[in-house]
Amino acid sequence: MLEQLWARAEGATPGEIRAALDDQVAYTTVTTILTRLTQKGLAERESARRGFRYRALSSEAELAASRMQDALTPASDRTLVLSRFVDGLSNQDEAALRKILDEGGP
């Protein structure tokens, strides 16, 4: 569901999301998931006509970066964790990371 919200900066109603999923998911399932995303602080909702419109609170990149930082927090040897992470990168991702580090930003 977050993918659907990321694709729509203006947000989306449960019905719009369900339609984008080719109606393969029940409307109540969509609203339950959107409610849970809101409760977890990943989305926000605002009144829209007779229901709600939902919007992601962070981009996909911001969420992934936050999760990576969260994974580092409990590590006693952060250098080792980062080293193992880099070892698992594809050549393309490693080159992108090197470029970011060399340039000081994306």
PDB file of C-alpha atoms in Angstrom:
ATOM      1  CA  MET A   1       0.000   0.000   0.000  1.00  0.00           C
ATOM      2  CA  LEU A   2       2.875   2.387   0.658  1.00  0.00           C
ATOM      3  CA  GLU A   3       3.901   1.976  -2.980  1.00  0.00           C
ATOM      4  CA  GLN A   4       0.501   3.289  -3.980  1.00  0.00           C
ATOM      5  CA  LEU A   5       0.850   6.287  -1.647  1.00  0.00           C
ATOM      6  CA  TRP A   6       4.387   7.055  -2.846  1.00  0.00           C
ATOM      7  CA  ALA A   7       3.078   7.125  -6.401  1.00  0.00           C
ATOM      8  CA  ARG A   8       0.522   9.810  -5.466  1.00  0.00           C
ATOM      9  CA  ALA A   9       1.898  12.977  -3.866  1.00  0.00           C
ATOM     10  CA  GLU A  10      -1.680  14.222  -3.413  1.00  0.00           C
ATOM     11  CA  GLY A  11      -2.580  11.055  -1.519  1.00  0.00           C
ATOM     12  CA  ALA A  12      -5.260   8.498  -2.280  1.00  0.00           C
ATOM     13  CA  THR A  13      -8.529   7.184  -0.962  1.00  0.00           C
ATOM     14  CA  PRO A  14      -8.952   3.484  -0.151  1.00  0.00           C
ATOM     15  CA  GLY A  15     -11.141   3.172  -3.240  1.00  0.00           C
ATOM     16  CA  GLU A  16      -8.468   4.642  -5.503  1.00  0.00           C
ATOM     17  CA  ILE A  17      -5.867   2.290  -4.069  1.00  0.00           C
ATOM     18  CA  ARG A  18      -8.171  -0.698  -4.438  1.00  0.00           C
ATOM     19  CA  ALA A  19      -8.846   0.221  -8.075  1.00  0.00           C
ATOM     20  CA  ALA A  20      -5.095   0.510  -8.728  1.00  0.00           C
ATOM     21  CA  LEU A  21      -4.719  -3.019  -7.374  1.00  0.00           C
ATOM     22  CA  ASP A  22      -7.296  -4.213  -9.923  1.00  0.00           C
ATOM     23  CA  ASP A  23      -9.812  -4.768  -7.141  1.00  0.00           C
ATOM     24  CA  GLN A  24      -7.906  -7.899  -6.096  1.00  0.00           C
ATOM     25  CA  VAL A  25      -8.039  -6.854  -2.445  1.00  0.00           C
ATOM     26  CA  ALA A  26     -11.198  -6.257  -0.436  1.00  0.00           C
ATOM     27  CA  TYR A  27     -12.010  -2.628   0.364  1.00  0.00           C
ATOM     28  CA  THR A  28     -12.005  -3.428   4.095  1.00  0.00           C
ATOM     29  CA  THR A  29      -8.523  -4.936   3.801  1.00  0.00           C
ATOM     30  CA  VAL A  30      -7.256  -1.771   2.120  1.00  0.00           C
ATOM     31  CA  THR A  31      -8.734   0.450   4.844  1.00  0.00           C
ATOM     32  CA  THR A  32      -7.328  -1.797   7.589  1.00  0.00           C
ATOM     33  CA  ILE A  33      -3.830  -1.629   6.130  1.00  0.00           C
ATOM     34  CA  LEU A  34      -4.039   2.147   5.635  1.00  0.00           C
ATOM     35  CA  THR A  35      -5.232   2.571   9.235  1.00  0.00           C
ATOM     36  CA  ARG A  36      -2.295   0.510  10.479  1.00  0.00           C
ATOM     37  CA  LEU A  37       0.159   2.530   8.385  1.00  0.00           C
ATOM     38  CA  THR A  38      -1.290   5.659   9.973  1.00  0.00           C
ATOM     39  CA  GLN A  39      -0.977   4.202  13.472  1.00  0.00           C
ATOM     40  CA  LYS A  40       2.665   3.315  12.789  1.00  0.00           C
ATOM     41  CA  GLY A  41       3.405   6.878  11.680  1.00  0.00           C
ATOM     42  CA  LEU A  42       4.070   5.935   8.070  1.00  0.00           C
ATOM     43  CA  ALA A  43       1.001   7.688   6.671  1.00  0.00           C
ATOM     44  CA  GLU A  44      -1.422  10.416   7.587  1.00  0.00           C
ATOM     45  CA  ARG A  45      -5.082  10.779   6.788  1.00  0.00           C
ATOM     46  CA  GLU A  46      -7.394  13.700   6.260  1.00  0.00           C
ATOM     47  CA  SER A  47     -11.118  13.906   5.760  1.00  0.00           C
ATOM     48  CA  ALA A  48     -12.184  13.690   2.147  1.00  0.00           C
ATOM     49  CA  ARG A  49     -15.884  13.826   1.370  1.00  0.00           C
ATOM     50  CA  ARG A  50     -17.404  10.833   3.130  1.00  0.00           C
ATOM     51  CA  GLY A  51     -14.132   9.083   3.940  1.00  0.00           C
ATOM     52  CA  PHE A  52     -10.426   9.700   4.200  1.00  0.00           C
ATOM     53  CA  ARG A  53      -7.509  10.472   1.898  1.00  0.00           C
ATOM     54  CA  TYR A  54      -4.169   8.978   2.928  1.00  0.00           C
ATOM     55  CA  ARG A  55      -0.682  10.330   2.258  1.00  0.00           C
ATOM     56  CA  ALA A  56       2.754   8.799   2.928  1.00  0.00           C
ATOM     57  CA  LEU A  57       4.723  10.754   5.535  1.00  0.00           C
ATOM     58  CA  SER A  58       8.111   9.935   4.013  1.00  0.00           C
ATOM     59  CA  SER A  59       9.463   8.906   0.662  1.00  0.00           C
ATOM     60  CA  GLU A  60      10.571   5.388  -0.115  1.00  0.00           C
ATOM     61  CA  ALA A  61      14.223   6.498   0.101  1.00  0.00           C
ATOM     62  CA  GLU A  62      13.685   8.209   3.464  1.00  0.00           C
ATOM     63  CA  LEU A  63      11.984   5.134   4.903  1.00  0.00           C
ATOM     64  CA  ALA A  64      14.716   2.784   3.657  1.00  0.00           C
ATOM     65  CA  ALA A  65      17.430   5.057   5.067  1.00  0.00           C
ATOM     66  CA  SER A  66      15.642   5.235   8.416  1.00  0.00           C
ATOM     67  CA  ARG A  67      15.381   1.447   8.565  1.00  0.00           C
ATOM     68  CA  MET A  68      19.079   1.113   7.756  1.00  0.00           C
ATOM     69  CA  GLN A  69      19.935   3.543  10.560  1.00  0.00           C
ATOM     70  CA  ASP A  70      17.666   1.628  12.940  1.00  0.00           C
ATOM     71  CA  ALA A  71      19.504  -1.580  12.075  1.00  0.00           C
ATOM     72  CA  LEU A  72      22.820   0.051  13.005  1.00  0.00           C
ATOM     73  CA  THR A  73      21.657   1.390  16.362  1.00  0.00           C
ATOM     74  CA  PRO A  74      21.986  -1.790  18.459  1.00  0.00           C
ATOM     75  CA  ALA A  75      25.255  -2.899  16.808  1.00  0.00           C
ATOM     76  CA  SER A  76      28.253  -2.955  19.127  1.00  0.00           C
ATOM     77  CA  ASP A  77      30.647  -2.901  16.143  1.00  0.00           C
ATOM     78  CA  ARG A  78      29.108  -0.529  13.632  1.00  0.00           C
ATOM     79  CA  THR A  79      32.222  -0.642  11.436  1.00  0.00           C
ATOM     80  CA  LEU A  80      31.872  -4.406  11.042  1.00  0.00           C
ATOM     81  CA  VAL A  81      28.158  -4.089  10.242  1.00  0.00           C
ATOM     82  CA  LEU A  82      28.842  -1.413   7.623  1.00  0.00           C
ATOM     83  CA  SER A  83      31.656  -3.500   6.166  1.00  0.00           C
ATOM     84  CA  ARG A  84      29.371  -6.532   5.829  1.00  0.00           C
ATOM     85  CA  PHE A  85      26.700  -4.318   4.274  1.00  0.00           C
ATOM     86  CA  VAL A  86      29.120  -2.978   1.661  1.00  0.00           C
ATOM     87  CA  ASP A  87      30.396  -6.505   0.955  1.00  0.00           C
ATOM     88  CA  GLY A  88      26.843  -7.482   0.009  1.00  0.00           C
ATOM     89  CA  LEU A  89      26.310  -4.614  -2.438  1.00  0.00           C
ATOM     90  CA  SER A  90      26.269  -5.109  -6.173  1.00  0.00           C
ATOM     91  CA  ASN A  91      29.101  -3.447  -8.099  1.00  0.00           C
ATOM     92  CA  GLN A  92      26.643  -0.802  -9.288  1.00  0.00           C
ATOM     93  CA  ASP A  93      25.409  -0.019  -5.751  1.00  0.00           C
ATOM     94  CA  GLU A  94      28.954   0.059  -4.404  1.00  0.00           C
ATOM     95  CA  ALA A  95      29.965   2.524  -7.139  1.00  0.00           C
ATOM     96  CA  ALA A  96      26.939   4.701  -6.311  1.00  0.00           C
ATOM     97  CA  LEU A  97      27.860   4.663  -2.617  1.00  0.00           C
ATOM     98  CA  ARG A  98      31.483   5.563  -3.394  1.00  0.00           C
ATOM     99  CA  LYS A  99      30.304   8.468  -5.561  1.00  0.00           C
ATOM    100  CA  ILE A 100      28.017   9.742  -2.797  1.00  0.00           C
ATOM    101  CA  LEU A 101      30.808   9.542  -0.213  1.00  0.00           C
ATOM    102  CA  ASP A 102      33.313  11.229  -2.544  1.00  0.00           C
ATOM    103  CA  GLU A 103      30.920  14.045  -3.439  1.00  0.00           C
ATOM    104  CA  GLY A 104      29.460  14.477   0.027  1.00  0.00           C
ATOM    105  CA  GLY A 105      25.848  13.832  -1.003  1.00  0.00           C
ATOM    106  CA  PRO A 106      23.521  12.323  -3.603  1.00  0.00           C
TER     107      PRO A 106
END
